[in-house]
mmCIF file of C-alpha atoms in Angstrom:
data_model
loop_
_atom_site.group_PDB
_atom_site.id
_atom_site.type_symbol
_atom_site.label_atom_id
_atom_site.label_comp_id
_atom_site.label_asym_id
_atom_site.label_seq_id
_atom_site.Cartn_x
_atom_site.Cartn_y
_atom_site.Cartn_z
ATOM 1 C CA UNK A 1 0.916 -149.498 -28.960
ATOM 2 C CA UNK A 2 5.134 -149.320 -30.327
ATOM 3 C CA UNK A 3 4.489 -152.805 -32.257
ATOM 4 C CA UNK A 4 1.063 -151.575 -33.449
ATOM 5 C CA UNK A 5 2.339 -148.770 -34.376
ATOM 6 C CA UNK A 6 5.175 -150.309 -36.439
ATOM 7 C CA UNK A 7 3.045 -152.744 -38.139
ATOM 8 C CA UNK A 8 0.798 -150.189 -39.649
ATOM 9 C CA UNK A 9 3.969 -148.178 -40.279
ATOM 10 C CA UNK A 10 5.051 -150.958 -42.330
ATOM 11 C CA UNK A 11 1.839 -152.155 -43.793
ATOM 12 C CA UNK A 12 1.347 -148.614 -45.101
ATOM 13 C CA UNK A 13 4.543 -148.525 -46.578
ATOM 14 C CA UNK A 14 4.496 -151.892 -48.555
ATOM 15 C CA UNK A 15 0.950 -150.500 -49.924
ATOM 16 C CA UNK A 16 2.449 -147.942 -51.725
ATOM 17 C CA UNK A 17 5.081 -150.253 -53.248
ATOM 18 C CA UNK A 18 2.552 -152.269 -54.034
ATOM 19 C CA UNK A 19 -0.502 -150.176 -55.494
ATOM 20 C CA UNK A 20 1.313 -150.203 -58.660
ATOM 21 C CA UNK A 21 -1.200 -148.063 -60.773
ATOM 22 C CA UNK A 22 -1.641 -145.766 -57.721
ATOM 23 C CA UNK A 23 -5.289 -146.462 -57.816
ATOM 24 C CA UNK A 24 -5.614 -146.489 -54.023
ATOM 25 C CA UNK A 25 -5.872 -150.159 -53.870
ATOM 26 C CA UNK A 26 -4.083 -153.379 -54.143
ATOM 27 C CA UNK A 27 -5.354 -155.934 -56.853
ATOM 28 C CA UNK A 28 -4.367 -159.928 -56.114
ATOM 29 C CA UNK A 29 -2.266 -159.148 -60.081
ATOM 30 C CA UNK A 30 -0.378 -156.086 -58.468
ATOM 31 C CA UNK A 31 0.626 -158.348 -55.162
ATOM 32 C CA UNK A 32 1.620 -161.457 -57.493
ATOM 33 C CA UNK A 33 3.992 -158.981 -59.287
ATOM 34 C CA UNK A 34 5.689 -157.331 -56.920
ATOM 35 C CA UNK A 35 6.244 -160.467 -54.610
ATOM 36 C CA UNK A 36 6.618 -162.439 -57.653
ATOM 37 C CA UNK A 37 7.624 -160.232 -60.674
ATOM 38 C CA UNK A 38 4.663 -161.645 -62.867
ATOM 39 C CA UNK A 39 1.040 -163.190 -62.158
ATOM 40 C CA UNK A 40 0.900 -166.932 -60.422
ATOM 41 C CA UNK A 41 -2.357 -168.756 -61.001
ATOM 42 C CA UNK A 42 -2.619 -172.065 -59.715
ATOM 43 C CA UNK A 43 -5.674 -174.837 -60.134
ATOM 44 C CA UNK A 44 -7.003 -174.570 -56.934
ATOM 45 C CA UNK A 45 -8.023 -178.334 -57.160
ATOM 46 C CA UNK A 46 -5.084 -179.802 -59.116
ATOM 47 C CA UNK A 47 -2.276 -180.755 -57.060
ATOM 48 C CA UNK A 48 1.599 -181.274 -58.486
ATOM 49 C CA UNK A 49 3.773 -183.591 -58.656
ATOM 50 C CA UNK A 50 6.571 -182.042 -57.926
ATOM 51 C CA UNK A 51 7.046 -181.682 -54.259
ATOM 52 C CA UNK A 52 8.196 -178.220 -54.322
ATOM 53 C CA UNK A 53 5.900 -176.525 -56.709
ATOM 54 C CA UNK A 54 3.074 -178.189 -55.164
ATOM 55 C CA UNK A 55 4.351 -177.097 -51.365
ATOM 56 C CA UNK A 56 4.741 -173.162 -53.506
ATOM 57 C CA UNK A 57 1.072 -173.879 -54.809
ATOM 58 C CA UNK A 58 -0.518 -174.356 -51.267
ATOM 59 C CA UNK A 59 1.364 -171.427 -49.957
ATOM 60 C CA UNK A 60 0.079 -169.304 -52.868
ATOM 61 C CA UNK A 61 -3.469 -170.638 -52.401
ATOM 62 C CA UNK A 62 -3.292 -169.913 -48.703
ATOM 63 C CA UNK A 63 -2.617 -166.144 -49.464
ATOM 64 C CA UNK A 64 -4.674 -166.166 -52.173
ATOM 65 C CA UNK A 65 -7.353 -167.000 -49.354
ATOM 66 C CA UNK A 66 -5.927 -164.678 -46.764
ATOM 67 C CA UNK A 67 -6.326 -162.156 -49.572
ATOM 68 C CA UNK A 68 -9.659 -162.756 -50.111
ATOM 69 C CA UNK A 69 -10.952 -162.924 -46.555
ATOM 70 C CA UNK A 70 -8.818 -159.659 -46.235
ATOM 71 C CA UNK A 71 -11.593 -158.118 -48.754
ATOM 72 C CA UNK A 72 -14.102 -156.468 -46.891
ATOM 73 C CA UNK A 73 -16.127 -154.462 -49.239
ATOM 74 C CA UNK A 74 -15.838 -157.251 -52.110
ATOM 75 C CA UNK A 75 -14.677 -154.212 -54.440
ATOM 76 C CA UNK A 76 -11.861 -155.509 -56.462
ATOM 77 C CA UNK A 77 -8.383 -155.238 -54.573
ATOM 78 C CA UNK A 78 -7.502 -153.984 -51.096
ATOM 79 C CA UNK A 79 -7.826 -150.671 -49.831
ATOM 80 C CA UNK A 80 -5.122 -149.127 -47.410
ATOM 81 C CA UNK A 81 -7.141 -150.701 -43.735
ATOM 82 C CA UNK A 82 -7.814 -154.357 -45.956
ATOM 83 C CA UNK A 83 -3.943 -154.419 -46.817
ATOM 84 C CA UNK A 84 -3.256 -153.949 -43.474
ATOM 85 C CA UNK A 85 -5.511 -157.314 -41.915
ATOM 86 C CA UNK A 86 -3.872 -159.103 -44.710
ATOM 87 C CA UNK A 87 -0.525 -158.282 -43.465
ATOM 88 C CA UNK A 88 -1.042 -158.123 -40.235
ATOM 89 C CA UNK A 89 -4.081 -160.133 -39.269
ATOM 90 C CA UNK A 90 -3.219 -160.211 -35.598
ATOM 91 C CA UNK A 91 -4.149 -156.732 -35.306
ATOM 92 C CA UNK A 92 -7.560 -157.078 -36.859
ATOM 93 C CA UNK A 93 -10.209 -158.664 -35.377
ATOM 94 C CA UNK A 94 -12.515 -160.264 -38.155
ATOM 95 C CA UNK A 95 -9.278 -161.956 -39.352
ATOM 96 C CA UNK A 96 -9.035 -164.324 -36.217
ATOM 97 C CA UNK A 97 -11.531 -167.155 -36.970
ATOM 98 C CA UNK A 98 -9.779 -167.307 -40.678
ATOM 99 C CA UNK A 99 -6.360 -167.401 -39.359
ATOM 100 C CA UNK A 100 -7.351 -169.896 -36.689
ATOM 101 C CA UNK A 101 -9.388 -172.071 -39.731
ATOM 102 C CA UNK A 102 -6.442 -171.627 -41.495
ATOM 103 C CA UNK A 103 -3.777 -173.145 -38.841
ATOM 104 C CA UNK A 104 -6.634 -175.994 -38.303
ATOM 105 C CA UNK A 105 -6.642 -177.013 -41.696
ATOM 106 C CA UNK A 106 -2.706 -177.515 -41.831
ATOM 107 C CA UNK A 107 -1.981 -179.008 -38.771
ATOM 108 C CA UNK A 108 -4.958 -180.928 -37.366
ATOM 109 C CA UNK A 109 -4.464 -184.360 -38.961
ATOM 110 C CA UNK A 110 -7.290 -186.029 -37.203
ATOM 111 C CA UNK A 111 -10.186 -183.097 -37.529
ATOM 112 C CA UNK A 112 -10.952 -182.843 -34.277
ATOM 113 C CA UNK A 113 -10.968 -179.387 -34.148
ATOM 114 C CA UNK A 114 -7.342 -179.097 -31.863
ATOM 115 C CA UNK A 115 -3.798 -179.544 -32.346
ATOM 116 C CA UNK A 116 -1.996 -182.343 -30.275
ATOM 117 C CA UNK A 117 1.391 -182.556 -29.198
ATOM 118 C CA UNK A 118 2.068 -185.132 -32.090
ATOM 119 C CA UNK A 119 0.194 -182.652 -35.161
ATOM 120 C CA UNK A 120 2.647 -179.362 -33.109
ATOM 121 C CA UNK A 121 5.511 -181.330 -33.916
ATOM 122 C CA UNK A 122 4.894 -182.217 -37.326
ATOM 123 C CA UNK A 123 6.504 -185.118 -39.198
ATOM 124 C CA UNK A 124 8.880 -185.535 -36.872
ATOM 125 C CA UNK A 125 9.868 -188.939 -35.621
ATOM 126 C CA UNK A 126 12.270 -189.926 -33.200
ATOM 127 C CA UNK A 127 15.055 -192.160 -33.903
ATOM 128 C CA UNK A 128 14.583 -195.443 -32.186
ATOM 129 C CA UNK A 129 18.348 -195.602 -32.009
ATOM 130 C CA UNK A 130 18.607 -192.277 -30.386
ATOM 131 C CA UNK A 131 18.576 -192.145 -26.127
ATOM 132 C CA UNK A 132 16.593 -189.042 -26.372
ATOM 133 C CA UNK A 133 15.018 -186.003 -28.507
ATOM 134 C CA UNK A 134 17.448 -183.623 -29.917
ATOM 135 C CA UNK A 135 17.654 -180.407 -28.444
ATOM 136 C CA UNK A 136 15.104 -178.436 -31.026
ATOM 137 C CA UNK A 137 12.289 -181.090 -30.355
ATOM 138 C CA UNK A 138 12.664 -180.476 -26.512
ATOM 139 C CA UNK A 139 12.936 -176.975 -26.919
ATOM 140 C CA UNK A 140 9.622 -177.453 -28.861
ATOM 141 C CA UNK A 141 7.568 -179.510 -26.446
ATOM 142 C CA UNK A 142 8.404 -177.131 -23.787
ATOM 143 C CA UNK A 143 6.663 -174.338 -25.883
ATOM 144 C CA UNK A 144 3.701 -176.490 -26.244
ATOM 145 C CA UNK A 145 3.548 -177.219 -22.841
ATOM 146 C CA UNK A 146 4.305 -174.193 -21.285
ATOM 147 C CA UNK A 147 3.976 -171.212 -23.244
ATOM 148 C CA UNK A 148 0.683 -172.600 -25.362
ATOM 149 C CA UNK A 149 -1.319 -175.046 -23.588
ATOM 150 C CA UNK A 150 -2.454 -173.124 -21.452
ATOM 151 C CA UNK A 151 -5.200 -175.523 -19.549
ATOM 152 C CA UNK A 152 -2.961 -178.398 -19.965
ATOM 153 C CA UNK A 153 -5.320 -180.701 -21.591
ATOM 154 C CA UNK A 154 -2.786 -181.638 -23.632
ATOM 155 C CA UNK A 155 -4.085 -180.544 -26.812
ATOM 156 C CA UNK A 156 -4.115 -176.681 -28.444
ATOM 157 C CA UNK A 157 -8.006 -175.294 -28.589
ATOM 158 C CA UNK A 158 -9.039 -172.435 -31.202
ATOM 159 C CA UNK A 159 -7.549 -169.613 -28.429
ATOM 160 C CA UNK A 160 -4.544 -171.427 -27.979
ATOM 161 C CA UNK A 161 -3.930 -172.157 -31.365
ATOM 162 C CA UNK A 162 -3.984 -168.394 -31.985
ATOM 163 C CA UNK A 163 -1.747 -167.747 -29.886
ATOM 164 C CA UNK A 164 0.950 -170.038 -31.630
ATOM 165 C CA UNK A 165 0.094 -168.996 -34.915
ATOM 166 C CA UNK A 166 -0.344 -165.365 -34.448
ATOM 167 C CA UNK A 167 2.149 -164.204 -32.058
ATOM 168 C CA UNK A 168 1.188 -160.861 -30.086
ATOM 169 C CA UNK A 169 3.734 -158.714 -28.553
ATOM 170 C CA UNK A 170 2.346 -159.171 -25.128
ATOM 171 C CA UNK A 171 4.743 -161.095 -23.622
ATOM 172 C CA UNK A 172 7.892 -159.196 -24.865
ATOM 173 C CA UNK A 173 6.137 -156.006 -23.844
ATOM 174 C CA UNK A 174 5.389 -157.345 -20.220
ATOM 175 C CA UNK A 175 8.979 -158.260 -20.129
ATOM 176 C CA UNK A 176 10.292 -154.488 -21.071
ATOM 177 C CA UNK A 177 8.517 -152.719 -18.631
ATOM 178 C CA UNK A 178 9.214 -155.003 -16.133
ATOM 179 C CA UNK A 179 13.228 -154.502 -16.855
ATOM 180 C CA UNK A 180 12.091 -150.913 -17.236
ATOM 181 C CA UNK A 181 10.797 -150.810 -13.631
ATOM 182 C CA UNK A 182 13.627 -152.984 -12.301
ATOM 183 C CA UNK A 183 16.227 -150.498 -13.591
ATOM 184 C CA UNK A 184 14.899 -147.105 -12.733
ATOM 185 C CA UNK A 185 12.563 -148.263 -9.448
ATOM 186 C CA UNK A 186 14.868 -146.534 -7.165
ATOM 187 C CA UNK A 187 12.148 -146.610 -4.152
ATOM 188 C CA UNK A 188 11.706 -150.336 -4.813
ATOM 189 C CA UNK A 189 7.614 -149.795 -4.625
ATOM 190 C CA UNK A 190 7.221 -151.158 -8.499
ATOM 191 C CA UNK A 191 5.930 -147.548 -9.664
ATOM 192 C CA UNK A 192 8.329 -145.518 -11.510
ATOM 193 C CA UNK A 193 7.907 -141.876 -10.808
ATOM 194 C CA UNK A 194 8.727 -138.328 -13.011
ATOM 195 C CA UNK A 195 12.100 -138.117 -10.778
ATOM 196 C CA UNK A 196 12.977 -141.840 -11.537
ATOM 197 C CA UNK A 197 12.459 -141.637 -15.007
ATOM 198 C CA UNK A 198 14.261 -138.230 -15.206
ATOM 199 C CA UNK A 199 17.596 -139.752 -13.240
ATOM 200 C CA UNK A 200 17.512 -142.427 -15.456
ATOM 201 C CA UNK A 201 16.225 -140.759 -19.050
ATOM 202 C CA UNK A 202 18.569 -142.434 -21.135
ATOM 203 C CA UNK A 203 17.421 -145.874 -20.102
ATOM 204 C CA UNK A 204 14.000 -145.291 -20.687
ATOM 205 C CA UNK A 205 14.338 -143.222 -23.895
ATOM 206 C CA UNK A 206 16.444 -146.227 -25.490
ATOM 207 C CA UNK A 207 14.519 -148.851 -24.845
ATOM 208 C CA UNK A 208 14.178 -151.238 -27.946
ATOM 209 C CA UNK A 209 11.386 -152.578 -27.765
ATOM 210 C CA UNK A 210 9.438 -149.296 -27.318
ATOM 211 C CA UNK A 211 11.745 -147.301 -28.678
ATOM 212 C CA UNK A 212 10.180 -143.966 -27.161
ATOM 213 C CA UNK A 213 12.545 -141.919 -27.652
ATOM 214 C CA UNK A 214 12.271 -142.392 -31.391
ATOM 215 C CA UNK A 215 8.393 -142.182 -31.643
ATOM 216 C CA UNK A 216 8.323 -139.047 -29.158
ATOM 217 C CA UNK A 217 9.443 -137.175 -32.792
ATOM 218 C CA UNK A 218 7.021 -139.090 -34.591
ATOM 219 C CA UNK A 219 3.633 -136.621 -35.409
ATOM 220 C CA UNK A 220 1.993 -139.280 -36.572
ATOM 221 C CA UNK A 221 2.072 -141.453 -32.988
ATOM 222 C CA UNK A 222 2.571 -138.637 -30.608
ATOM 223 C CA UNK A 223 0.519 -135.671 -31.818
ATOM 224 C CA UNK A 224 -2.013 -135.528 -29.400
ATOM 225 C CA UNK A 225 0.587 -136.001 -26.499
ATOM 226 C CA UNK A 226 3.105 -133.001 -27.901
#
């Protein structure tokens, strides 16, 4: 609920900024020029040959798409909850088969509908001189073993993809309260009671990543609670 809750924070924010005629919406020319300072309009079928511009122009055409698929209501620009799935499409549901499309279409060389371990890494190739993988490649194949492929087939499926490419805050949550509970679990029984959190308060009211004591001022989060 804290990274939720920051995400919209910040979605809402960057709307504003970017609903330049303060129309209540966010036209695909108003995004261009504030990320951009003027309008970008690529051919979406005319690649370039300049390696940068073209790697730009797929970028562009990616959130062009995002943008798009972001449009619910097909009414021209984004309102205030469509801004937010483009921004944040993790926290939307109808944007998960796009984003998972989306990570398919860049990194699944063969089409099979997964990502190996060879289309994770990329272009990289190892140097036959070499004894072994630098560090960042090793780092990386333990990621794909252990933190994404989850049935260890070997291969990323459509769930496991989105994981990669969509991050949730799961994990680092899971981790907080655990350190939470291991710091103010005086009784040891993994439950942290009034009196525990009391003797500790400071602990638990400084906590980055739920920064609670912050949000217990914030109306917006906390109303019903206070």
């Amino acid at each position: 609920m804290s990274f939720k809750h920051y995400a919209m924070q910040e979605a809402k924010q960057q709307f504003v900024e970017y609903d330049k005629n303060s129309d209540g919406r966010v036209s695909w020319d108003e995004y261009n020029i504030q990320m951009y300072d003027r309008v970008i309009d690529f051919d979406e079928n005319t690649a370039l040959d300049d390696a940068e511009e073209e790697s730009f122009r797929q970028l562009h055409l990616k959130d062009k798409k995002r943008f798009e698929k972001a449009n619910q209501d097909s009414d021209p620009g984004l309102n205030l909850e469509e801004f937010i799935a483009f921004e944040h499409p993790e926290e939307v549901d109808y944007m998960t088969e796009f984003v998972i499309e989306e990570a398919l279409e860049e990194h699944d060389k063969n089409g099979d509908g997964f990502v190996s371990l060879e289309e994770f890494l990329g272009d990289y190739r190892r140097d036959p001189a070499a004894n072994e993988d630098p560090e960042w490649i090793l780092v990386e194949k333990d990621r794909f073993l252990n933190d994404y492929d989850r049935d260890a087939d070997g291969r990323l499926g459509p769930q496991e993809l989105l994981s990669w490419v969509v991050p949730n805050n799961q994990g680092v949550a899971q981790e907080e309260a655990l350190h939470l509970i291991d710091e103010l679990d005086l009784n040891t029984d993994r439950k942290l009671s009034e009196a525990e959190i009391l003797e500790n308060q400071d602990l638990f009211l400084t906590s980055e990543a739920t920064d609670y004591g912050r949000q217990l001022h914030d109306e917006y989060f906390y109303h019903d609670e206070l």
